[in-house]
GROMACS .gro file of N, CA and C in nm:
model
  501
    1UNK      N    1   0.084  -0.118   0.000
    1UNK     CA    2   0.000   0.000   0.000
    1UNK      C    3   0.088   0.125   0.000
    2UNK      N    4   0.028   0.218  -0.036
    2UNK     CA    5   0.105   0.332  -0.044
    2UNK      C    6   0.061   0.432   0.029
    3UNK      N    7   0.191   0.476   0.111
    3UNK     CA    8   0.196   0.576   0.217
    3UNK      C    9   0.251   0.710   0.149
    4UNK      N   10   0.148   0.870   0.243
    4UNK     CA   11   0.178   0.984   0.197
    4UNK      C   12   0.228   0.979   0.361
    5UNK      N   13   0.334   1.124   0.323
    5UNK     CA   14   0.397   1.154   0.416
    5UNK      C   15   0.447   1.286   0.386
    6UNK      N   16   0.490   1.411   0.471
    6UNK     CA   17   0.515   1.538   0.466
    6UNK      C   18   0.637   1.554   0.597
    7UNK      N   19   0.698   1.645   0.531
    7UNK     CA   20   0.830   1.706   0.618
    7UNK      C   21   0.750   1.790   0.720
    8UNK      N   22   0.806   1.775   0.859
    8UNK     CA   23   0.804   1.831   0.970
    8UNK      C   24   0.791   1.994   0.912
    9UNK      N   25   0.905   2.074   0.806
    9UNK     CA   26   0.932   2.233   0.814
    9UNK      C   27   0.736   2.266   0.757
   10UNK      N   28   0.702   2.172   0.701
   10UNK     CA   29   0.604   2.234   0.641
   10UNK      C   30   0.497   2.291   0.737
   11UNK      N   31   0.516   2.241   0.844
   11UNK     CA   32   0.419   2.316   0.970
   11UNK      C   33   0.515   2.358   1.073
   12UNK      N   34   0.604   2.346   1.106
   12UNK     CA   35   0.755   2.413   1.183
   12UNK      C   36   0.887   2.394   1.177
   13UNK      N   37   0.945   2.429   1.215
   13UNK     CA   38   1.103   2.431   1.237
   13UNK      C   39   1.157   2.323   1.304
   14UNK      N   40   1.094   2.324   1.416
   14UNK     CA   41   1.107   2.207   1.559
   14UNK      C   42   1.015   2.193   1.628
   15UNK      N   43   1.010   2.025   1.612
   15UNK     CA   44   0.937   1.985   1.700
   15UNK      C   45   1.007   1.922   1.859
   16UNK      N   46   0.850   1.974   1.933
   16UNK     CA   47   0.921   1.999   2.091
   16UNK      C   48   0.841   1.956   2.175
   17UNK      N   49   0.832   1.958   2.314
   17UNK     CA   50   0.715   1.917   2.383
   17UNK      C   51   0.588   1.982   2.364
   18UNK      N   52   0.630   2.186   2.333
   18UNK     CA   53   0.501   2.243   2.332
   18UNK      C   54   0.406   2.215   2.238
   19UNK      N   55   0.489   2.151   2.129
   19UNK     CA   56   0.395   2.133   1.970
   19UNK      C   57   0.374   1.994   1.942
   20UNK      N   58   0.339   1.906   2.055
   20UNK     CA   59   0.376   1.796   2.023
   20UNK      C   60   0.228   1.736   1.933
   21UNK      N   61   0.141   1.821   1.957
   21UNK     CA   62  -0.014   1.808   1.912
   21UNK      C   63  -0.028   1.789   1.785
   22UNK      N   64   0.106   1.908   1.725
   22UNK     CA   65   0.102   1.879   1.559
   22UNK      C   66   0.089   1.754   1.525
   23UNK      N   67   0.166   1.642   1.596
   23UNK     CA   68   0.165   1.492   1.501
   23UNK      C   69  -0.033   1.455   1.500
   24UNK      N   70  -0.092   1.457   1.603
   24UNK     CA   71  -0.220   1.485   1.595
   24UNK      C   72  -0.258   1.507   1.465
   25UNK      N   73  -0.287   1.611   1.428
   25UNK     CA   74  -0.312   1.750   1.297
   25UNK      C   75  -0.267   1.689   1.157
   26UNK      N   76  -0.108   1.596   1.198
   26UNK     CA   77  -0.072   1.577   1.071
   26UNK      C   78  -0.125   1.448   1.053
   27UNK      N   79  -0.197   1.345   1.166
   27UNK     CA   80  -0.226   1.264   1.127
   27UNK      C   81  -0.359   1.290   1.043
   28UNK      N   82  -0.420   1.377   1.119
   28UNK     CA   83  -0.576   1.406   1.093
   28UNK      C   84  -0.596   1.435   0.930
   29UNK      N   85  -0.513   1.497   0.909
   29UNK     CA   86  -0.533   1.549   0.753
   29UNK      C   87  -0.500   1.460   0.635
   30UNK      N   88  -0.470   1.350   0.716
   30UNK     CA   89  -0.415   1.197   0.635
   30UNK      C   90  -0.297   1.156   0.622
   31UNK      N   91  -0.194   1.204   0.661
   31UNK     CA   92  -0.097   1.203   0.643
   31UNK      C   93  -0.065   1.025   0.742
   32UNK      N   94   0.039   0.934   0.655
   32UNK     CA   95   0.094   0.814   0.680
   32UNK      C   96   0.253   0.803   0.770
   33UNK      N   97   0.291   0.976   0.774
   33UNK     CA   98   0.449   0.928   0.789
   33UNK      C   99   0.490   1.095   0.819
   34UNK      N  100   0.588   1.132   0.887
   34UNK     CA  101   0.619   1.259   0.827
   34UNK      C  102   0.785   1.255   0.874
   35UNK      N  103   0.869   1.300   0.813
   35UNK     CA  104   1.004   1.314   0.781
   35UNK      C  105   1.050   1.419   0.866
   36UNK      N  106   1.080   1.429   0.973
   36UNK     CA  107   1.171   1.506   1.153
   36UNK      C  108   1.264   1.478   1.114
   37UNK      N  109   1.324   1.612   1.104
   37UNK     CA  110   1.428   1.670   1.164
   37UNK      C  111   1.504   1.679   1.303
   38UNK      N  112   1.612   1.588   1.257
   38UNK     CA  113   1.683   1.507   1.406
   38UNK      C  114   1.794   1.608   1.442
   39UNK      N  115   1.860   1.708   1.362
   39UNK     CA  116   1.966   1.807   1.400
   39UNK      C  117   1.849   1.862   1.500
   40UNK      N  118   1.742   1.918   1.529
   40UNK     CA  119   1.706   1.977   1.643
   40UNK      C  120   1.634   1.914   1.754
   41UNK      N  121   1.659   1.789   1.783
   41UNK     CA  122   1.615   1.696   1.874
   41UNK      C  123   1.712   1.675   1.981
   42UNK      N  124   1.657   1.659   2.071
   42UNK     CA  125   1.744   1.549   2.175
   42UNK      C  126   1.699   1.445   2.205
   43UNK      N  127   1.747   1.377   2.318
   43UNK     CA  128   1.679   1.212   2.303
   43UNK      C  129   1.605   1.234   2.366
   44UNK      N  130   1.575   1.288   2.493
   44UNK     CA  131   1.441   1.277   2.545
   44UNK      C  132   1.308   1.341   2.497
   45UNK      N  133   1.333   1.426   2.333
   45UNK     CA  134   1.215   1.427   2.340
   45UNK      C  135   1.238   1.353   2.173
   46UNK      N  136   1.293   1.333   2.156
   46UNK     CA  137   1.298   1.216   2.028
   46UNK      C  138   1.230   1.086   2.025
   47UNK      N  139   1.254   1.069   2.228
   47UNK     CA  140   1.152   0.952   2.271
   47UNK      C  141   1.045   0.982   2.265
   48UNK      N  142   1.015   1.090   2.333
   48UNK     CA  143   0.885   1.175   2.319
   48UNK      C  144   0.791   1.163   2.177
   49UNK      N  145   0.877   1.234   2.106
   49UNK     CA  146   0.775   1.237   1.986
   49UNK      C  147   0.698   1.086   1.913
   50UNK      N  148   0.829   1.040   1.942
   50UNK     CA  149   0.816   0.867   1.853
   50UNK      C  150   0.707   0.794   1.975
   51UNK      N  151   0.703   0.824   2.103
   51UNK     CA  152   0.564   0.758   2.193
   51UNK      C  153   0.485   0.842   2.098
   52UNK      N  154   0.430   0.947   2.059
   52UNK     CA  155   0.305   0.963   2.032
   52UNK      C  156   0.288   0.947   1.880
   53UNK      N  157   0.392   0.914   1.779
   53UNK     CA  158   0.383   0.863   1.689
   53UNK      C  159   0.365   0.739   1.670
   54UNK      N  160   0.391   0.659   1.742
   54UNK     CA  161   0.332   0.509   1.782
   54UNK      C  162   0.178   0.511   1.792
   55UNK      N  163   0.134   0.603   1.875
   55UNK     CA  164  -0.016   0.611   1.977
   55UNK      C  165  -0.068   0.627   1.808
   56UNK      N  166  -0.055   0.695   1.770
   56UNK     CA  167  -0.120   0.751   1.635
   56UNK      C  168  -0.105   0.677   1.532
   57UNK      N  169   0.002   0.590   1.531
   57UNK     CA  170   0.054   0.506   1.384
   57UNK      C  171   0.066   0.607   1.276
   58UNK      N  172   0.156   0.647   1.331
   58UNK     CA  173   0.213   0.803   1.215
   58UNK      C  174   0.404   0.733   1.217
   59UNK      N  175   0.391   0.696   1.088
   59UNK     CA  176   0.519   0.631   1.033
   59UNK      C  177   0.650   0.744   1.078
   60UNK      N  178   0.758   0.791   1.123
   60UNK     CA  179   0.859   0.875   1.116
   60UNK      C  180   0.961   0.820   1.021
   61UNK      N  181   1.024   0.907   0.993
   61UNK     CA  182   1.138   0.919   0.861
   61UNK      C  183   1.281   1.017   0.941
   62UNK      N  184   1.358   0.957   0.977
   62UNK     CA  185   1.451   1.057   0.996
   62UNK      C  186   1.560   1.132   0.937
   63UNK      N  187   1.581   1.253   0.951
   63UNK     CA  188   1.633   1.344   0.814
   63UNK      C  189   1.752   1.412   0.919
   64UNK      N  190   1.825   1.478   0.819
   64UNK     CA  191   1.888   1.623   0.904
   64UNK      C  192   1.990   1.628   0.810
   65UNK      N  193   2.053   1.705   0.759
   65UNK     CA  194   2.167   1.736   0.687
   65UNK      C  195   2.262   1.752   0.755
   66UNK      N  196   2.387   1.758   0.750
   66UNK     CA  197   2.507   1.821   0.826
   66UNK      C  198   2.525   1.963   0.871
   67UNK      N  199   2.508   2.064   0.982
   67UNK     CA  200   2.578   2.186   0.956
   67UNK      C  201   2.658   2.256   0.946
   68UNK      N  202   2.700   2.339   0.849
   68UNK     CA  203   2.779   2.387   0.804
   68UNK      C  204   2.944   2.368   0.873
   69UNK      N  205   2.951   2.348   1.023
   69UNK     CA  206   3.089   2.343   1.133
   69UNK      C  207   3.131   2.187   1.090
   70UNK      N  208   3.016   2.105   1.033
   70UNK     CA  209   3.062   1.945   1.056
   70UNK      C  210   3.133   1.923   0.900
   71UNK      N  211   3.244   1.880   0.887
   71UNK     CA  212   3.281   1.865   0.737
   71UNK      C  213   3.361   1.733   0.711
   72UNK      N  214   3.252   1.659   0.684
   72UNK     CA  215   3.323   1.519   0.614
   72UNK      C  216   3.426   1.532   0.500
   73UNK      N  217   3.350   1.630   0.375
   73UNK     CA  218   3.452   1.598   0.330
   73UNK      C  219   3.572   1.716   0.342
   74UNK      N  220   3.611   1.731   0.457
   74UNK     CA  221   3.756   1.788   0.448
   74UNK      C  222   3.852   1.707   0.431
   75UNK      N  223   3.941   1.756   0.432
   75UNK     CA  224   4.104   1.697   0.420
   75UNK      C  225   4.188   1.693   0.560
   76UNK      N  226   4.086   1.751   0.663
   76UNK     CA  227   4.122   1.746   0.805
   76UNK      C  228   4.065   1.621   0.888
   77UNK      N  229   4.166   1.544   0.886
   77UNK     CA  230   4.083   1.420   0.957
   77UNK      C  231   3.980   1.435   1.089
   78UNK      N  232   4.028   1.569   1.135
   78UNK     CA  233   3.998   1.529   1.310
   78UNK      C  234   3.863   1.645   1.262
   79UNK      N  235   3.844   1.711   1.177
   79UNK     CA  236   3.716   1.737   1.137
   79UNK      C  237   3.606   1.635   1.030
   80UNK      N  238   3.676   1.538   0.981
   80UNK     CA  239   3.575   1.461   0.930
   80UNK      C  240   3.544   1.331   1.070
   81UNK      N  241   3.656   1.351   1.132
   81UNK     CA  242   3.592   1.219   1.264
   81UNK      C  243   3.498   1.296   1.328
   82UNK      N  244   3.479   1.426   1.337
   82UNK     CA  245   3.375   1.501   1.388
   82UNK      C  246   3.247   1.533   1.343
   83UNK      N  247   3.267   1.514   1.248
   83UNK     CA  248   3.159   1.493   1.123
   83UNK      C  249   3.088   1.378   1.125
   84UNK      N  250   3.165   1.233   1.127
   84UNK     CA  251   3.137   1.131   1.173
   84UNK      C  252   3.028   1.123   1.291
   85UNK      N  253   3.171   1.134   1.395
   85UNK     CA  254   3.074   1.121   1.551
   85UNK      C  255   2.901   1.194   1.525
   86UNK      N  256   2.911   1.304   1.468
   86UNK     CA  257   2.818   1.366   1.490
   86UNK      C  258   2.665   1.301   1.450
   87UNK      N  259   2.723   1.225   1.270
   87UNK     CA  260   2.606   1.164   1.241
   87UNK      C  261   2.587   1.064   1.310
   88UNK      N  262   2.664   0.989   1.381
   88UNK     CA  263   2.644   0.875   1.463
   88UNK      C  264   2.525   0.921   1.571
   89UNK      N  265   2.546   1.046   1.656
   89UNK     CA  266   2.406   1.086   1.742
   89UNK      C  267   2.299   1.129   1.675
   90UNK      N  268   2.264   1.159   1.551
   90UNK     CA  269   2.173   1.176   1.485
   90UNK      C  270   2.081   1.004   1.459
   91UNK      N  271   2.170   0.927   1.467
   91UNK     CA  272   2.137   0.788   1.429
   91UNK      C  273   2.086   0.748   1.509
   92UNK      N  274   2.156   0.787   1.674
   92UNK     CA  275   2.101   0.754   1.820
   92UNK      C  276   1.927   0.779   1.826
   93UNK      N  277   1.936   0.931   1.769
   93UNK     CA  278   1.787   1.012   1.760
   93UNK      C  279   1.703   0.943   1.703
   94UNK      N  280   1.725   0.907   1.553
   94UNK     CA  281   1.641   0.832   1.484
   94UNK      C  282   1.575   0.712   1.559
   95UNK      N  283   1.693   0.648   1.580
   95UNK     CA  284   1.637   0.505   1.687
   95UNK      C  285   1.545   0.532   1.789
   96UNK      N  286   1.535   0.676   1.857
   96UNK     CA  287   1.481   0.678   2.011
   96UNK      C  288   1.349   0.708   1.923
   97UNK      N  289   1.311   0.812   1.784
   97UNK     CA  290   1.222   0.835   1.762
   97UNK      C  291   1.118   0.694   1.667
   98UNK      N  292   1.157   0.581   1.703
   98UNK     CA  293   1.147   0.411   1.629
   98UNK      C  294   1.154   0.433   1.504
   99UNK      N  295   1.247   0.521   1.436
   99UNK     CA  296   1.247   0.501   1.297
   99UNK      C  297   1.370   0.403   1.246
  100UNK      N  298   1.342   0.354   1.127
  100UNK     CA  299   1.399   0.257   1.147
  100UNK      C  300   1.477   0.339   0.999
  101UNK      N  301   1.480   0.462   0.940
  101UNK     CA  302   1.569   0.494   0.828
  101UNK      C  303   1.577   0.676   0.846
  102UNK      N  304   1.738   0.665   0.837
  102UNK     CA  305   1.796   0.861   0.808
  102UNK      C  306   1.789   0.840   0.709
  103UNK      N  307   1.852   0.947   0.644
  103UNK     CA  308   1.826   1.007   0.546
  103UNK      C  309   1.825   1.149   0.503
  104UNK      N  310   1.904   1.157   0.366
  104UNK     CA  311   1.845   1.319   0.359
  104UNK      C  312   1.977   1.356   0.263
  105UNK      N  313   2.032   1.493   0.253
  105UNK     CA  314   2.175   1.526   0.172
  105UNK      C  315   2.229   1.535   0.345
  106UNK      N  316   2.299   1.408   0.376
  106UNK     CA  317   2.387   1.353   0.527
  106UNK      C  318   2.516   1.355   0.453
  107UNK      N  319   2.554   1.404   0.358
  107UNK     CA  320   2.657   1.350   0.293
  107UNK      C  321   2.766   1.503   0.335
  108UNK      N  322   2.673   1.634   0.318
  108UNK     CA  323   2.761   1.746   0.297
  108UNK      C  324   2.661   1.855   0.359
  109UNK      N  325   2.704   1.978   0.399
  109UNK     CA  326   2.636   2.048   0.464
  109UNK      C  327   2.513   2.130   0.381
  110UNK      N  328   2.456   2.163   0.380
  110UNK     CA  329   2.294   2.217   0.280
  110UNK      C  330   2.323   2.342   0.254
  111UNK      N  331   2.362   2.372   0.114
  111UNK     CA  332   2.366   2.519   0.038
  111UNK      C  333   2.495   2.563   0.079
  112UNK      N  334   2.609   2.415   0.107
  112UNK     CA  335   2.729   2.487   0.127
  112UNK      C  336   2.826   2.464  -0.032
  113UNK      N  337   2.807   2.549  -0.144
  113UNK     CA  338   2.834   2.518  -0.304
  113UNK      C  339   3.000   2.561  -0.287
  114UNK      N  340   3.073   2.493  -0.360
  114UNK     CA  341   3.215   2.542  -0.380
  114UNK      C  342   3.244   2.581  -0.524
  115UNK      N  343   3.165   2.593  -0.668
  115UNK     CA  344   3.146   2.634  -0.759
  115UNK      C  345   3.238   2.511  -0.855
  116UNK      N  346   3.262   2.425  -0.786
  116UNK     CA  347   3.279   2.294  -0.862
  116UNK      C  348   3.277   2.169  -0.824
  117UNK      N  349   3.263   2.053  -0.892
  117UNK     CA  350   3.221   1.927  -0.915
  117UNK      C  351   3.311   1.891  -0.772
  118UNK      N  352   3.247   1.791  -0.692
  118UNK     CA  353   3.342   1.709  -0.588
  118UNK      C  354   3.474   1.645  -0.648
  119UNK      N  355   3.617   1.704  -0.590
  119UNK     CA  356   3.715   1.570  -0.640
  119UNK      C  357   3.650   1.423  -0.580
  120UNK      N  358   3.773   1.398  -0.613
  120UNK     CA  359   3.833   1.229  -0.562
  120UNK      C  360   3.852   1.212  -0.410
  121UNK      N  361   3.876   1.298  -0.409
  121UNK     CA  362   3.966   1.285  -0.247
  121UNK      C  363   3.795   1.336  -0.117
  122UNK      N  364   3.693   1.414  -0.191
  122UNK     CA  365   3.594   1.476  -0.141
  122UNK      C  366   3.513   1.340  -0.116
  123UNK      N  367   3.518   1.258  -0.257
  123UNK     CA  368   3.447   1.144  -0.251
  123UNK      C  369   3.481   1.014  -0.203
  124UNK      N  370   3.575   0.999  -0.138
  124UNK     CA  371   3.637   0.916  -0.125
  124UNK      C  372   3.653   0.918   0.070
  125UNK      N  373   3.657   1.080   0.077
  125UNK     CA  374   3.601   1.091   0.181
  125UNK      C  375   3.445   1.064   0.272
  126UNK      N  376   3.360   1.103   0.183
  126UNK     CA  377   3.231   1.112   0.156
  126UNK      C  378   3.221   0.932   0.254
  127UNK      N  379   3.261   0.863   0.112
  127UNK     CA  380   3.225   0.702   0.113
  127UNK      C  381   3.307   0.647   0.250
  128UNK      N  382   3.419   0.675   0.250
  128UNK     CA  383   3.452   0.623   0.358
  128UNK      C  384   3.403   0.667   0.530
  129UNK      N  385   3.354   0.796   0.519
  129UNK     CA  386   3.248   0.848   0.690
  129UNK      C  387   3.136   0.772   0.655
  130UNK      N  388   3.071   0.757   0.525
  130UNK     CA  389   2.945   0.721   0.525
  130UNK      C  390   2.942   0.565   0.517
  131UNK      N  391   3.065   0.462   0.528
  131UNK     CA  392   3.056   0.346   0.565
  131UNK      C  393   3.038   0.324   0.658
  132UNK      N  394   3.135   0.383   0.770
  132UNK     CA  395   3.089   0.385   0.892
  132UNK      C  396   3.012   0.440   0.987
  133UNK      N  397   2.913   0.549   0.934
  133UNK     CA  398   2.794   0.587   0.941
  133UNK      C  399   2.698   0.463   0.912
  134UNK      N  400   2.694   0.417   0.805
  134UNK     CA  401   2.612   0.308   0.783
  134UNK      C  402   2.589   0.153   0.862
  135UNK      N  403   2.738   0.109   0.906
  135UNK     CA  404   2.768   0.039   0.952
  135UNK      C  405   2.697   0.055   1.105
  136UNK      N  406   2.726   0.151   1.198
  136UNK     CA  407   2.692   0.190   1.295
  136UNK      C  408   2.520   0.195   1.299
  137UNK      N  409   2.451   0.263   1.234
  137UNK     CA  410   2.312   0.224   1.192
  137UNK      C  411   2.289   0.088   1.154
  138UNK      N  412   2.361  -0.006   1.114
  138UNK     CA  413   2.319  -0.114   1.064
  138UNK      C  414   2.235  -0.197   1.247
  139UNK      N  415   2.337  -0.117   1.322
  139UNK     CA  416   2.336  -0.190   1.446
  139UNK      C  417   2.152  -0.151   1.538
  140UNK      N  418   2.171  -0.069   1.464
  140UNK     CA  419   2.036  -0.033   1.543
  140UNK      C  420   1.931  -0.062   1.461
  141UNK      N  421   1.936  -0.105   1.336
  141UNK     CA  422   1.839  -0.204   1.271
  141UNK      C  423   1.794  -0.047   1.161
  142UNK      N  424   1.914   0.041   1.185
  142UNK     CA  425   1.848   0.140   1.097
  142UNK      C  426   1.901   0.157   0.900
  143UNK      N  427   1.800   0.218   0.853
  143UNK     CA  428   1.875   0.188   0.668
  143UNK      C  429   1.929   0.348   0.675
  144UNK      N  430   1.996   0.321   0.578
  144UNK     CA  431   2.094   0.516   0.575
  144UNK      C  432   2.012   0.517   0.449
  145UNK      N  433   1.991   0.614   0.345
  145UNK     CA  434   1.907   0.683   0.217
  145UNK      C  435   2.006   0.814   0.195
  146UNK      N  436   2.070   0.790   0.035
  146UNK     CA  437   2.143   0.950   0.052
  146UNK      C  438   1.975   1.003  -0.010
  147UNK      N  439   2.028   1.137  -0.050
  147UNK     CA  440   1.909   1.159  -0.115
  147UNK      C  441   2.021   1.285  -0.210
  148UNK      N  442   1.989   1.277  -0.329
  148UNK     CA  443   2.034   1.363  -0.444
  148UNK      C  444   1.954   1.512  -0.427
  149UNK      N  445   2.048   1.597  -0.477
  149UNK     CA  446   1.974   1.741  -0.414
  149UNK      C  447   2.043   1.840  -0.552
  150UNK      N  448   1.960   1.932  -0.567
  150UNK     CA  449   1.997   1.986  -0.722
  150UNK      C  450   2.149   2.070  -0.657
  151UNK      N  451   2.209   2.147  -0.800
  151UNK     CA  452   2.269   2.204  -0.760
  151UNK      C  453   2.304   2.324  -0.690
  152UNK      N  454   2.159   2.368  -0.657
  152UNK     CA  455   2.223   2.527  -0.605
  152UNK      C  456   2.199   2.472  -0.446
  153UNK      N  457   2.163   2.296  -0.399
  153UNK     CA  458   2.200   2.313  -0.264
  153UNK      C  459   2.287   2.233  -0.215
  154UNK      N  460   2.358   2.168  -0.292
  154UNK     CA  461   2.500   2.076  -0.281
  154UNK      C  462   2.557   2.041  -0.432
  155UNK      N  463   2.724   2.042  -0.353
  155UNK     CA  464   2.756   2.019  -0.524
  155UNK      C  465   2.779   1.887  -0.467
  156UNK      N  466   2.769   1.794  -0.422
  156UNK     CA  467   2.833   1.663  -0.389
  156UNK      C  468   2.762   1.558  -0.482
  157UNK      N  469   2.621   1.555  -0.442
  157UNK     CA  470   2.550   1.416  -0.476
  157UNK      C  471   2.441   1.489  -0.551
  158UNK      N  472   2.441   1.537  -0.696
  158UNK     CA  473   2.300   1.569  -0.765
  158UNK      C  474   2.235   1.543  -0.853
  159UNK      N  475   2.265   1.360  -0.878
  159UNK     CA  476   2.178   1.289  -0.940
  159UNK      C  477   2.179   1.123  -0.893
  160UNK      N  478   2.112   1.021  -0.907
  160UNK     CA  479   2.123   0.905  -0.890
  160UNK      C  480   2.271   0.802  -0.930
  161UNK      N  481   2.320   0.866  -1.031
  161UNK     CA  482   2.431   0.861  -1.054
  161UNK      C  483   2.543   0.894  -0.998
  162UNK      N  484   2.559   1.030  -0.943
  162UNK     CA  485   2.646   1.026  -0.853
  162UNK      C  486   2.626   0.964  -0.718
  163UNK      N  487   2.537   0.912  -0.675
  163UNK     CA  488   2.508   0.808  -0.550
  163UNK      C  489   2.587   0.704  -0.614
  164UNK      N  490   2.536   0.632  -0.718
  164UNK     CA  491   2.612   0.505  -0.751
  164UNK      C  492   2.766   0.524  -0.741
  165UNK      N  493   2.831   0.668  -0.788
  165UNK     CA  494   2.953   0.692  -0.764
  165UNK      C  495   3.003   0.663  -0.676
  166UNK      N  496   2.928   0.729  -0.558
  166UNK     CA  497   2.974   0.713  -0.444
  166UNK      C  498   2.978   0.567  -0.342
  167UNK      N  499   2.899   0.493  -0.387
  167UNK     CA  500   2.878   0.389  -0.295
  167UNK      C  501   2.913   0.281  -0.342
   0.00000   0.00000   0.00000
């Protein structure tokens, strides 16, 4: 069967304890699933949200891009292990909220363009945080999803093809 589902921004920014009613609202209007934003979560209310997404049988999707401070693909190791670690607690989030898949442009930070194509060394970076990004999710029973994003909001991954590149 086929499930509709809508991103969290389309009715806020963050979800929190005060708004927790929205999942309510979004169920009401039909909605099967909706795609949270885990960069502004913590775990206790990540647990939070995912109890009342259960109560409701409102599917979650977990998303978040990198921001701009986290940079996989640098050439600075001790900033791509930071980059790393970081998606690793995003993964934590996902799990507390029972989703069982991230997702999203996790690859590179959102609308951060360098006015050319990713090298070798960008991608190579890329694949190697995002193995063990993946790997680490594997453990919590979660799937990773890049997701391709045009170009004026990453130059990394902006077609299905460059996913296959990468992986």
């Amino acid at each position: 069967a086929m499930k509709i589902g809508i991103h969290q921004h389309v009715f806020t920014k963050k979800l929190n304890r005060q708004n927790l009613d929205l999942l309510n609202v979004i169920r009401d209007y039909g909605f099967d699933a909706m795609d949270v934003n885990v960069r502004a979560l913590d775990i206790p209310t990540a647990r939070l949200i995912g109890k009342r997404a259960r109560e409701l049988d409102l599917q979650l999707i977990g998303g978040g891009s990198l921001p701009p401070d986290k940079k996989l693909l640098s050439k600075d190791k001790p900033k791509r292990r930071e980059a790393i670690e970081y998606m690793k607690d995003l993964v934590r989030k996902v799990h507390e909220l029972g989703s069982t898949f991230y997702g999203g442009i996790i690859y590179a930070p959102f609308s951060v363009l360098t006015g050319r194509a990713p090298n070798e060394d960008e991608r190579n970076y890329a694949a190697e945080g995002l193995k063990e990004v993946c790997a680490f999710a594997r453990e919590y029973g979660i799937d990773v999803g890049l997701e391709p994003a045009n170009r004026y909001e990453t130059y990394m991954i902006n077609t299905i093809g460059d996913v296959l590149k990468l992986i």
